Amino acid sequence: MKNPIRRGALLLVMAALSVGCGDNASGAATPAAAPAVPIETVVVEPQPLNQELVAVGSLRSDEAVVLSSEIAGRITRINFDEGQRVQRGQVLFELDDAIYRAEFDQAQANARLAHRNHERAVELFARHLIAQSDRDNAAANLEVSNAALALARARLAKTRIAAPFDGLAGLRRVSPGDYVAVGQELVGVEAVTRVKVDFRLPEAALSQLRVGQKLRIEIDAFTGKAFEGELYAIEPRVADDTRSIGLRARLDNPDAQLRPGLFARVRLQTREPVPALLIPEQAIFPRGSQQFVYVIDGGKALQREISLGQRLPGRAEVTQGLEAGTRIAITGLQRLSNGVAVSFDAADKPAPGG
């Protein structure tokens, strides 16, 4: 005879197993839904975009010269301070002029004598007291004396070396008492109240260039500040080796902030501003050679390929792949994937302009 107690326990265990199978026939646990990824977004809207070409270049003085001596001699006086402004015609160096002044005085005396002899010859010839040849000789002697005087005056003037234009004097390379040779460099003078910027663009840009175009110049030494200039010269020949065009622009520099030799980034405006879709660069991520953003649609992040046009500081132009009014993610991109649920503030402002 079977044990009734053992039989009852077995029935209870089977009933419990039957209830458990009814709750989840497959026996698998139900996974919890993944939480939405918090992100920040912007709404893409058309913004005015300058049509421009970008290049790098360097600054040059409006005028620059290195003064040198045209004659040999000893420096007797220096009439300027290094690094200070000088005026056009201001005598900067004086050389010992004793010999040249003596030559000038001698030539001047000879010219006065020749002038008096010529006057007497003319008078005597008019009275038929001398031959025409004597009068002609006196005239020739006067011309020779005058030429000798002009030569002596020019040599004497070479002992004074003056600034050819208004500008800043550089660091002098000689001292009072130095004996200088012909052609020896003395000091540089730079006109910097206006400066030039030289840069080059590819030959493909030629059709977009014209004299008078405006440009913006950014200098590393003045972070966050842009200077305005104007294109005034286009080189007539395309370089054979680089297939590029030489360009020169001019910009005002009244306080002499900008100095020759500085590295410059040039943005040359080729057309008037046109509406364009600009997005923050932080919203873009690459995959190979392609560019993508995450578009927010129905509370989910959807990966979308885009094409880029002009690049600006912190922003980029989108030429294909987005429409005005589209919302895109700008933060949390590392945690996103295609179709992931996101949470964001729907009151986010449109993408900031520049």
PDB file of N, CA and C in Angstrom, residues 31-96:
ATOM      1  N   PRO A  31      13.139  41.653 -20.612  1.00  0.00           N
ATOM      2  CA  PRO A  31      14.167  42.691 -20.422  1.00  0.00           C
ATOM      3  C   PRO A  31      13.523  44.048 -20.161  1.00  0.00           C
ATOM      4  N   ALA A  32      14.218  44.901 -19.352  1.00  0.00           N
ATOM      5  CA  ALA A  32      13.729  46.272 -19.088  1.00  0.00           C
ATOM      6  C   ALA A  32      14.101  47.173 -20.265  1.00  0.00           C
ATOM      7  N   ALA A  33      13.261  48.154 -20.610  1.00  0.00           N
ATOM      8  CA  ALA A  33      13.517  49.081 -21.717  1.00  0.00           C
ATOM      9  C   ALA A  33      14.730  49.956 -21.402  1.00  0.00           C
ATOM     10  N   ALA A  34      15.637  50.212 -22.453  1.00  0.00           N
ATOM     11  CA  ALA A  34      16.838  51.044 -22.263  1.00  0.00           C
ATOM     12  C   ALA A  34      16.418  52.494 -22.036  1.00  0.00           C
ATOM     13  N   PRO A  35      17.074  53.218 -21.102  1.00  0.00           N
ATOM     14  CA  PRO A  35      16.721  54.615 -20.860  1.00  0.00           C
ATOM     15  C   PRO A  35      17.128  55.500 -22.031  1.00  0.00           C
ATOM     16  N   ALA A  36      16.399  56.591 -22.241  1.00  0.00           N
ATOM     17  CA  ALA A  36      16.722  57.533 -23.320  1.00  0.00           C
ATOM     18  C   ALA A  36      18.027  58.258 -23.004  1.00  0.00           C
ATOM     19  N   VAL A  37      18.823  58.527 -24.048  1.00  0.00           N
ATOM     20  CA  VAL A  37      20.105  59.218 -23.885  1.00  0.00           C
ATOM     21  C   VAL A  37      19.858  60.728 -23.857  1.00  0.00           C
ATOM     22  N   PRO A  38      20.268  61.429 -22.796  1.00  0.00           N
ATOM     23  CA  PRO A  38      20.083  62.883 -22.757  1.00  0.00           C
ATOM     24  C   PRO A  38      21.075  63.585 -23.683  1.00  0.00           C
ATOM     25  N   ILE A  39      20.591  64.487 -24.510  1.00  0.00           N
ATOM     26  CA  ILE A  39      21.446  65.213 -25.453  1.00  0.00           C
ATOM     27  C   ILE A  39      20.997  66.664 -25.538  1.00  0.00           C
ATOM     28  N   GLU A  40      21.832  67.483 -26.206  1.00  0.00           N
ATOM     29  CA  GLU A  40      21.457  68.849 -26.583  1.00  0.00           C
ATOM     30  C   GLU A  40      21.300  68.894 -28.095  1.00  0.00           C
ATOM     31  N   THR A  41      20.380  69.720 -28.554  1.00  0.00           N
ATOM     32  CA  THR A  41      20.091  69.780 -29.991  1.00  0.00           C
ATOM     33  C   THR A  41      20.014  71.223 -30.464  1.00  0.00           C
ATOM     34  N   VAL A  42      20.046  71.394 -31.770  1.00  0.00           N
ATOM     35  CA  VAL A  42      19.771  72.681 -32.401  1.00  0.00           C
ATOM     36  C   VAL A  42      18.863  72.433 -33.591  1.00  0.00           C
ATOM     37  N   VAL A  43      18.121  73.460 -33.941  1.00  0.00           N
ATOM     38  CA  VAL A  43      17.273  73.413 -35.124  1.00  0.00           C
ATOM     39  C   VAL A  43      17.982  74.156 -36.245  1.00  0.00           C
ATOM     40  N   VAL A  44      18.154  73.497 -37.372  1.00  0.00           N
ATOM     41  CA  VAL A  44      18.885  74.081 -38.493  1.00  0.00           C
ATOM     42  C   VAL A  44      17.991  75.072 -39.223  1.00  0.00           C
ATOM     43  N   GLU A  45      18.471  76.305 -39.353  1.00  0.00           N
ATOM     44  CA  GLU A  45      17.733  77.346 -40.070  1.00  0.00           C
ATOM     45  C   GLU A  45      18.686  78.050 -41.042  1.00  0.00           C
ATOM     46  N   PRO A  46      18.166  78.585 -42.169  1.00  0.00           N
ATOM     47  CA  PRO A  46      19.025  79.322 -43.110  1.00  0.00           C
ATOM     48  C   PRO A  46      19.639  80.552 -42.456  1.00  0.00           C
ATOM     49  N   GLN A  47      20.904  80.795 -42.748  1.00  0.00           N
ATOM     50  CA  GLN A  47      21.632  81.955 -42.239  1.00  0.00           C
ATOM     51  C   GLN A  47      22.426  82.572 -43.378  1.00  0.00           C
ATOM     52  N   PRO A  48      22.667  83.907 -43.328  1.00  0.00           N
ATOM     53  CA  PRO A  48      23.457  84.537 -44.388  1.00  0.00           C
ATOM     54  C   PRO A  48      24.902  84.047 -44.354  1.00  0.00           C
ATOM     55  N   LEU A  49      25.404  83.674 -45.516  1.00  0.00           N
ATOM     56  CA  LEU A  49      26.774  83.172 -45.619  1.00  0.00           C
ATOM     57  C   LEU A  49      27.516  83.945 -46.696  1.00  0.00           C
ATOM     58  N   ASN A  50      28.651  84.526 -46.309  1.00  0.00           N
ATOM     59  CA  ASN A  50      29.498  85.188 -47.292  1.00  0.00           C
ATOM     60  C   ASN A  50      30.145  84.147 -48.198  1.00  0.00           C
ATOM     61  N   GLN A  51      30.096  84.398 -49.499  1.00  0.00           N
ATOM     62  CA  GLN A  51      30.785  83.535 -50.449  1.00  0.00           C
ATOM     63  C   GLN A  51      32.240  83.995 -50.507  1.00  0.00           C
ATOM     64  N   GLU A  52      33.160  83.167 -50.009  1.00  0.00           N
ATOM     65  CA  GLU A  52      34.532  83.615 -49.861  1.00  0.00           C
ATOM     66  C   GLU A  52      35.531  82.520 -50.177  1.00  0.00           C
ATOM     67  N   LEU A  53      36.740  82.968 -50.485  1.00  0.00           N
ATOM     68  CA  LEU A  53      37.878  82.088 -50.705  1.00  0.00           C
ATOM     69  C   LEU A  53      38.844  82.272 -49.542  1.00  0.00           C
ATOM     70  N   VAL A  54      39.466  81.200 -49.111  1.00  0.00           N
ATOM     71  CA  VAL A  54      40.341  81.233 -47.944  1.00  0.00           C
ATOM     72  C   VAL A  54      41.768  80.928 -48.377  1.00  0.00           C
ATOM     73  N   ALA A  55      42.710  81.709 -47.841  1.00  0.00           N
ATOM     74  CA  ALA A  55      44.126  81.514 -48.171  1.00  0.00           C
ATOM     75  C   ALA A  55      44.971  81.952 -46.983  1.00  0.00           C
ATOM     76  N   VAL A  56      46.254  81.687 -47.070  1.00  0.00           N
ATOM     77  CA  VAL A  56      47.202  82.176 -46.075  1.00  0.00           C
ATOM     78  C   VAL A  56      48.220  83.053 -46.780  1.00  0.00           C
ATOM     79  N   GLY A  57      48.757  84.015 -46.037  1.00  0.00           N
ATOM     80  CA  GLY A  57      49.719  84.932 -46.629  1.00  0.00           C
ATOM     81  C   GLY A  57      50.563  85.567 -45.549  1.00  0.00           C
ATOM     82  N   SER A  58      51.256  86.635 -45.903  1.00  0.00           N
ATOM     83  CA  SER A  58      52.099  87.351 -44.947  1.00  0.00           C
ATOM     84  C   SER A  58      51.985  88.843 -45.200  1.00  0.00           C
ATOM     85  N   LEU A  59      52.201  89.610 -44.141  1.00  0.00           N
ATOM     86  CA  LEU A  59      52.088  91.061 -44.220  1.00  0.00           C
ATOM     87  C   LEU A  59      53.389  91.668 -44.728  1.00  0.00           C
ATOM     88  N   ARG A  60      53.231  92.772 -45.462  1.00  0.00           N
ATOM     89  CA  ARG A  60      54.362  93.537 -45.969  1.00  0.00           C
ATOM     90  C   ARG A  60      54.124  95.005 -45.662  1.00  0.00           C
ATOM     91  N   SER A  61      55.201  95.767 -45.565  1.00  0.00           N
ATOM     92  CA  SER A  61      55.074  97.212 -45.419  1.00  0.00           C
ATOM     93  C   SER A  61      54.490  97.806 -46.687  1.00  0.00           C
ATOM     94  N   ASP A  62      53.817  98.940 -46.531  1.00  0.00           N
ATOM     95  CA  ASP A  62      53.335  99.648 -47.717  1.00  0.00           C
ATOM     96  C   ASP A  62      54.525 100.098 -48.558  1.00  0.00           C
ATOM     97  N   GLU A  63      55.570 100.560 -47.895  1.00  0.00           N
ATOM     98  CA  GLU A  63      56.846 100.866 -48.539  1.00  0.00           C
ATOM     99  C   GLU A  63      57.955 100.432 -47.589  1.00  0.00           C
ATOM    100  N   ALA A  64      59.053  99.946 -48.122  1.00  0.00           N
ATOM    101  CA  ALA A  64      60.173  99.523 -47.289  1.00  0.00           C
ATOM    102  C   ALA A  64      61.470  99.746 -48.045  1.00  0.00           C
ATOM    103  N   VAL A  65      62.495 100.171 -47.314  1.00  0.00           N
ATOM    104  CA  VAL A  65      63.794 100.418 -47.926  1.00  0.00           C
ATOM    105  C   VAL A  65      64.883 100.203 -46.880  1.00  0.00           C
ATOM    106  N   VAL A  66      66.034  99.753 -47.339  1.00  0.00           N
ATOM    107  CA  VAL A  66      67.224  99.700 -46.490  1.00  0.00           C
ATOM    108  C   VAL A  66      68.175 100.781 -47.003  1.00  0.00           C
ATOM    109  N   LEU A  67      68.394 101.796 -46.175  1.00  0.00           N
ATOM    110  CA  LEU A  67      69.249 102.899 -46.587  1.00  0.00           C
ATOM    111  C   LEU A  67      70.705 102.469 -46.589  1.00  0.00           C
ATOM    112  N   SER A  68      71.434 102.935 -47.592  1.00  0.00           N
ATOM    113  CA  SER A  68      72.865 102.670 -47.679  1.00  0.00           C
ATOM    114  C   SER A  68      73.559 103.918 -48.209  1.00  0.00           C
ATOM    115  N   SER A  69      74.862 103.955 -48.067  1.00  0.00           N
ATOM    116  CA  SER A  69      75.629 105.126 -48.497  1.00  0.00           C
ATOM    117  C   SER A  69      76.069 104.976 -49.952  1.00  0.00           C
ATOM    118  N   GLU A  70      75.966 106.059 -50.706  1.00  0.00           N
ATOM    119  CA  GLU A  70      76.403 106.053 -52.104  1.00  0.00           C
ATOM    120  C   GLU A  70      77.858 106.450 -52.244  1.00  0.00           C
ATOM    121  N   ILE A  71      78.447 106.931 -51.150  1.00  0.00           N
ATOM    122  CA  ILE A  71      79.866 107.303 -51.161  1.00  0.00           C
ATOM    123  C   ILE A  71      80.522 106.714 -49.910  1.00  0.00           C
ATOM    124  N   ALA A  72      81.841 106.588 -49.969  1.00  0.00           N
ATOM    125  CA  ALA A  72      82.581 106.136 -48.792  1.00  0.00           C
ATOM    126  C   ALA A  72      82.856 107.336 -47.898  1.00  0.00           C
ATOM    127  N   GLY A  73      82.842 107.105 -46.594  1.00  0.00           N
ATOM    128  CA  GLY A  73      83.121 108.195 -45.670  1.00  0.00           C
ATOM    129  C   GLY A  73      82.876 107.786 -44.234  1.00  0.00           C
ATOM    130  N   ARG A  74      83.219 108.718 -43.308  1.00  0.00           N
ATOM    131  CA  ARG A  74      83.057 108.461 -41.891  1.00  0.00           C
ATOM    132  C   ARG A  74      81.802 109.147 -41.371  1.00  0.00           C
ATOM    133  N   ILE A  75      81.018 108.413 -40.592  1.00  0.00           N
ATOM    134  CA  ILE A  75      79.784 108.964 -40.033  1.00  0.00           C
ATOM    135  C   ILE A  75      80.130 109.943 -38.925  1.00  0.00           C
ATOM    136  N   THR A  76      79.609 111.155 -39.054  1.00  0.00           N
ATOM    137  CA  THR A  76      79.860 112.174 -38.030  1.00  0.00           C
ATOM    138  C   THR A  76      78.654 112.385 -37.121  1.00  0.00           C
ATOM    139  N   ARG A  77      77.459 112.026 -37.615  1.00  0.00           N
ATOM    140  CA  ARG A  77      76.263 112.290 -36.798  1.00  0.00           C
ATOM    141  C   ARG A  77      75.113 111.385 -37.220  1.00  0.00           C
ATOM    142  N   ILE A  78      74.340 110.933 -36.220  1.00  0.00           N
ATOM    143  CA  ILE A  78      73.113 110.162 -36.457  1.00  0.00           C
ATOM    144  C   ILE A  78      71.962 110.933 -35.819  1.00  0.00           C
ATOM    145  N   ASN A  79      70.924 111.220 -36.615  1.00  0.00           N
ATOM    146  CA  ASN A  79      69.879 112.157 -36.179  1.00  0.00           C
ATOM    147  C   ASN A  79      68.521 111.500 -35.936  1.00  0.00           C
ATOM    148  N   PHE A  80      68.476 110.268 -35.468  1.00  0.00           N
ATOM    149  CA  PHE A  80      67.180 109.625 -35.213  1.00  0.00           C
ATOM    150  C   PHE A  80      67.350 108.585 -34.109  1.00  0.00           C
ATOM    151  N   ASP A  81      66.213 108.204 -33.532  1.00  0.00           N
ATOM    152  CA  ASP A  81      66.193 107.133 -32.533  1.00  0.00           C
ATOM    153  C   ASP A  81      65.658 105.863 -33.180  1.00  0.00           C
ATOM    154  N   GLU A  82      66.268 104.760 -32.869  1.00  0.00           N
ATOM    155  CA  GLU A  82      65.850 103.489 -33.440  1.00  0.00           C
ATOM    156  C   GLU A  82      64.415 103.156 -33.036  1.00  0.00           C
ATOM    157  N   GLY A  83      63.654 102.643 -34.010  1.00  0.00           N
ATOM    158  CA  GLY A  83      62.275 102.241 -33.747  1.00  0.00           C
ATOM    159  C   GLY A  83      61.289 103.387 -33.695  1.00  0.00           C
ATOM    160  N   GLN A  84      61.732 104.609 -33.933  1.00  0.00           N
ATOM    161  CA  GLN A  84      60.858 105.779 -33.866  1.00  0.00           C
ATOM    162  C   GLN A  84      60.452 106.241 -35.267  1.00  0.00           C
ATOM    163  N   ARG A  85      59.418 107.074 -35.292  1.00  0.00           N
ATOM    164  CA  ARG A  85      58.934 107.605 -36.568  1.00  0.00           C
ATOM    165  C   ARG A  85      59.921 108.620 -37.143  1.00  0.00           C
ATOM    166  N   VAL A  86      60.072 108.580 -38.452  1.00  0.00           N
ATOM    167  CA  VAL A  86      60.889 109.570 -39.158  1.00  0.00           C
ATOM    168  C   VAL A  86      60.037 110.162 -40.279  1.00  0.00           C
ATOM    169  N   GLN A  87      60.373 111.370 -40.682  1.00  0.00           N
ATOM    170  CA  GLN A  87      59.620 112.072 -41.716  1.00  0.00           C
ATOM    171  C   GLN A  87      60.383 112.055 -43.035  1.00  0.00           C
ATOM    172  N   ARG A  88      59.615 112.126 -44.115  1.00  0.00           N
ATOM    173  CA  ARG A  88      60.234 112.188 -45.433  1.00  0.00           C
ATOM    174  C   ARG A  88      61.153 113.396 -45.525  1.00  0.00           C
ATOM    175  N   GLY A  89      62.377 113.200 -46.001  1.00  0.00           N
ATOM    176  CA  GLY A  89      63.348 114.274 -46.131  1.00  0.00           C
ATOM    177  C   GLY A  89      64.183 114.510 -44.884  1.00  0.00           C
ATOM    178  N   GLN A  90      63.840 113.872 -43.783  1.00  0.00           N
ATOM    179  CA  GLN A  90      64.607 114.035 -42.552  1.00  0.00           C
ATOM    180  C   GLN A  90      65.982 113.404 -42.721  1.00  0.00           C
ATOM    181  N   VAL A  91      67.046 114.188 -42.418  1.00  0.00           N
ATOM    182  CA  VAL A  91      68.419 113.679 -42.536  1.00  0.00           C
ATOM    183  C   VAL A  91      68.685 112.730 -41.371  1.00  0.00           C
ATOM    184  N   LEU A  92      68.985 111.488 -41.704  1.00  0.00           N
ATOM    185  CA  LEU A  92      69.212 110.468 -40.678  1.00  0.00           C
ATOM    186  C   LEU A  92      70.700 110.291 -40.364  1.00  0.00           C
ATOM    187  N   PHE A  93      71.551 110.355 -41.403  1.00  0.00           N
ATOM    188  CA  PHE A  93      72.996 110.192 -41.210  1.00  0.00           C
ATOM    189  C   PHE A  93      73.727 111.357 -41.883  1.00  0.00           C
ATOM    190  N   GLU A  94      74.808 111.794 -41.248  1.00  0.00           N
ATOM    191  CA  GLU A  94      75.698 112.795 -41.842  1.00  0.00           C
ATOM    192  C   GLU A  94      77.099 112.203 -41.912  1.00  0.00           C
ATOM    193  N   LEU A  95      77.714 112.324 -43.094  1.00  0.00           N
ATOM    194  CA  LEU A  95      79.085 111.865 -43.290  1.00  0.00           C
ATOM    195  C   LEU A  95      80.031 113.056 -43.289  1.00  0.00           C
ATOM    196  N   ASP A  96      81.279 112.787 -43.003  1.00  0.00           N
ATOM    197  CA  ASP A  96      82.307 113.841 -43.035  1.00  0.00           C
ATOM    198  C   ASP A  96      82.337 114.458 -44.432  1.00  0.00           C
TER     199      ASP A  96
END
